[in-house]
GROMACS .gro file of C-alpha atoms in nm:
model
  135
    1MET     CA    1   0.277   2.675  -0.918
    2ARG     CA    2  -0.030   2.778  -0.792
    3THR     CA    3  -0.033   3.124  -0.851
    4LYS     CA    4   0.008   3.032  -1.188
    5ALA     CA    5  -0.319   2.896  -1.170
    6ILE     CA    6  -0.509   3.123  -1.005
    7LEU     CA    7  -0.393   3.378  -1.282
    8LEU     CA    8  -0.457   3.205  -1.552
    9LEU     CA    9  -0.763   3.147  -1.401
   10THR     CA   10  -0.826   3.496  -1.297
   11THR     CA   11  -0.733   3.564  -1.693
   12LEU     CA   12  -0.960   3.357  -1.867
   13ILE     CA   13  -1.308   3.441  -1.643
   14VAL     CA   14  -1.244   3.820  -1.722
   15ALA     CA   15  -1.165   3.716  -2.129
   16CYS     CA   16  -1.538   3.543  -2.109
   17SER     CA   17  -1.713   3.781  -1.963
   18ASP     CA   18  -2.015   4.026  -2.189
   19GLN     CA   19  -1.827   4.372  -2.078
   20SER     CA   20  -1.588   4.424  -2.327
   21GLY     CA   21  -1.312   4.684  -2.153
   22THR     CA   22  -1.347   4.952  -2.343
   23SER     CA   23  -1.666   5.200  -2.242
   24VAL     CA   24  -1.836   5.411  -2.470
   25GLN     CA   25  -2.029   5.796  -2.345
   26THR     CA   26  -2.260   5.964  -2.489
   27ALA     CA   27  -2.227   6.357  -2.575
   28ARG     CA   28  -2.312   6.664  -2.353
   29VAL     CA   29  -2.381   6.973  -2.449
   30LEU     CA   30  -2.255   7.188  -2.212
   31LYS     CA   31  -2.484   7.505  -2.066
   32GLN     CA   32  -2.235   7.794  -1.996
   33PRO     CA   33  -1.960   7.817  -2.285
   34LEU     CA   34  -1.602   7.658  -2.233
   35THR     CA   35  -1.359   7.994  -2.167
   36ALA     CA   36  -0.968   7.914  -2.225
   37SER     CA   37  -0.710   8.173  -2.140
   38GLY     CA   38  -0.441   8.207  -2.462
   39GLU     CA   39  -0.243   8.379  -2.675
   40ILE     CA   40  -0.274   8.406  -3.050
   41VAL     CA   41   0.038   8.418  -3.247
   42SER     CA   42   0.058   8.419  -3.636
   43LEU     CA   43   0.243   8.179  -3.915
   44ASN     CA   44   0.384   8.431  -4.064
   45THR     CA   45   0.505   8.724  -3.948
   46ALA     CA   46   0.785   9.079  -4.084
   47SER     CA   47   0.910   9.336  -3.875
   48ILE     CA   48   0.848   9.674  -3.962
   49SER     CA   49   1.034   9.978  -3.867
   50PRO     CA   50   1.151  10.266  -3.992
   51PRO     CA   51   1.400  10.298  -4.230
   52SER     CA   52   1.734  10.371  -4.071
   53VAL     CA   53   1.928  10.749  -4.130
   54ARG     CA   54   2.219  10.871  -3.956
   55GLY     CA   55   2.116  11.169  -3.642
   56MET     CA   56   1.741  11.049  -3.726
   57TRP     CA   57   1.595  10.882  -3.418
   58GLN     CA   58   1.228  10.946  -3.406
   59MET     CA   59   1.021  10.927  -3.745
   60LYS     CA   60   0.663  11.004  -3.690
   61VAL     CA   61   0.393  10.763  -3.870
   62GLN     CA   62   0.165  10.976  -4.132
   63PHE     CA   63  -0.034  10.628  -4.229
   64LEU     CA   64  -0.047  10.297  -4.070
   65VAL     CA   65  -0.295  10.038  -4.135
   66PRO     CA   66  -0.538   9.951  -3.865
   67GLU     CA   67  -0.542   9.714  -3.644
   68ASN     CA   68  -0.638   9.287  -3.786
   69ALA     CA   69  -0.662   9.417  -4.113
   70HIS     CA   70  -0.594   9.209  -4.401
   71VAL     CA   71  -0.294   9.193  -4.610
   72LYS     CA   72  -0.196   9.120  -4.906
   73GLU     CA   73   0.148   9.083  -4.996
   74GLY     CA   74   0.244   9.509  -5.152
   75ASP     CA   75  -0.033   9.650  -4.942
   76MET     CA   76   0.092   9.991  -4.741
   77LEU     CA   77   0.130   9.902  -4.357
   78VAL     CA   78   0.293  10.235  -4.246
   79LYS     CA   79   0.399  10.514  -4.350
   80PHE     CA   80   0.615  10.786  -4.219
   81ASP     CA   81   0.659  11.156  -4.224
   82ASP     CA   82   0.972  11.250  -4.473
   83GLN     CA   83   0.951  11.585  -4.478
   84GLN     CA   84   1.223  11.633  -4.189
   85LEU     CA   85   1.417  11.407  -4.440
   86LYS     CA   86   1.362  11.589  -4.782
   87THR     CA   87   1.526  11.966  -4.513
   88LYS     CA   88   1.765  11.739  -4.495
   89LEU     CA   89   1.829  11.610  -4.796
   90ILE     CA   90   1.792  11.990  -4.949
   91GLU     CA   91   2.021  12.103  -4.728
   92GLN     CA   92   2.304  11.855  -4.744
   93ARG     CA   93   2.224  11.946  -5.169
   94SER     CA   94   2.354  12.310  -5.073
   95GLU     CA   95   2.641  12.250  -4.909
   96LEU     CA   96   2.782  11.967  -5.182
   97GLU     CA   97   2.680  12.274  -5.451
   98ALA     CA   98   2.884  12.528  -5.252
   99GLU     CA   99   3.218  12.263  -5.177
  100SER     CA  100   3.179  12.198  -5.550
  101LYS     CA  101   3.201  12.594  -5.640
  102ASN     CA  102   3.495  12.619  -5.394
  103TYR     CA  103   3.652  12.317  -5.579
  104GLN     CA  104   3.614  12.459  -5.914
  105THR     CA  105   3.737  12.782  -5.750
  106LYS     CA  106   4.092  12.625  -5.600
  107GLN     CA  107   4.133  12.434  -5.920
  108LEU     CA  108   4.109  12.772  -6.182
  109GLU     CA  109   4.348  12.920  -5.875
  110ASP     CA  110   4.584  12.628  -5.860
  111GLU     CA  111   4.604  12.616  -6.291
  112ALA     CA  112   4.712  13.039  -6.260
  113LYS     CA  113   4.976  12.954  -5.974
  114LEU     CA  114   5.085  12.665  -6.193
  115GLU     CA  115   5.109  12.903  -6.482
  116GLU     CA  116   5.283  13.233  -6.290
  117LEU     CA  117   5.533  12.960  -6.177
  118LYS     CA  118   5.540  12.832  -6.528
  119LEU     CA  119   5.571  13.166  -6.664
  120ALA     CA  120   5.845  13.293  -6.333
  121LEU     CA  121   6.091  12.978  -6.441
  122ALA     CA  122   6.106  13.057  -6.789
  123GLU     CA  123   6.223  13.365  -6.692
  124ALA     CA  124   6.498  13.224  -6.413
  125GLN     CA  125   6.650  13.005  -6.747
  126MET     CA  126   6.617  13.262  -6.951
  127ASN     CA  127   6.813  13.534  -6.700
  128TYR     CA  128   7.015  13.197  -6.658
  129ASP     CA  129   7.140  13.161  -7.024
  130LYS     CA  130   7.223  13.482  -7.040
  131GLN     CA  131   7.408  13.497  -6.707
  132LYS     CA  132   7.565  13.234  -6.906
  133SER     CA  133   7.708  13.339  -7.215
  134GLY     CA  134   7.765  13.653  -7.017
  135TRP     CA  135   8.025  13.563  -6.911
   0.00000   0.00000   0.00000
């Protein structure tokens, strides 16, 4: 009981004092610069890489937007040298054209062979009919 009375008395004394529990500090001007280490991270990022082309492991960069440049949507950021791809495309088209010609030639040969076989069958059928009627 005595402890409760002392606690109550202490609380009353503190509550009635002129000083409040908060203190106001005045602003100070720092004479030396404030430095801090850290990393700046963009809110919006995009991953940019060369197109995936089978058989090509390296691509030369022909144009690259300067670092820290402000860009808008639709701006060209990077351009890769496409000469190697153009050369490969021309080679592939030549191969396709050659194979297409080979296919057409093979079809014509097959049609000619089919006509020969039809003719041989008709001739064999005629010889068979002659032999059959002659007996």
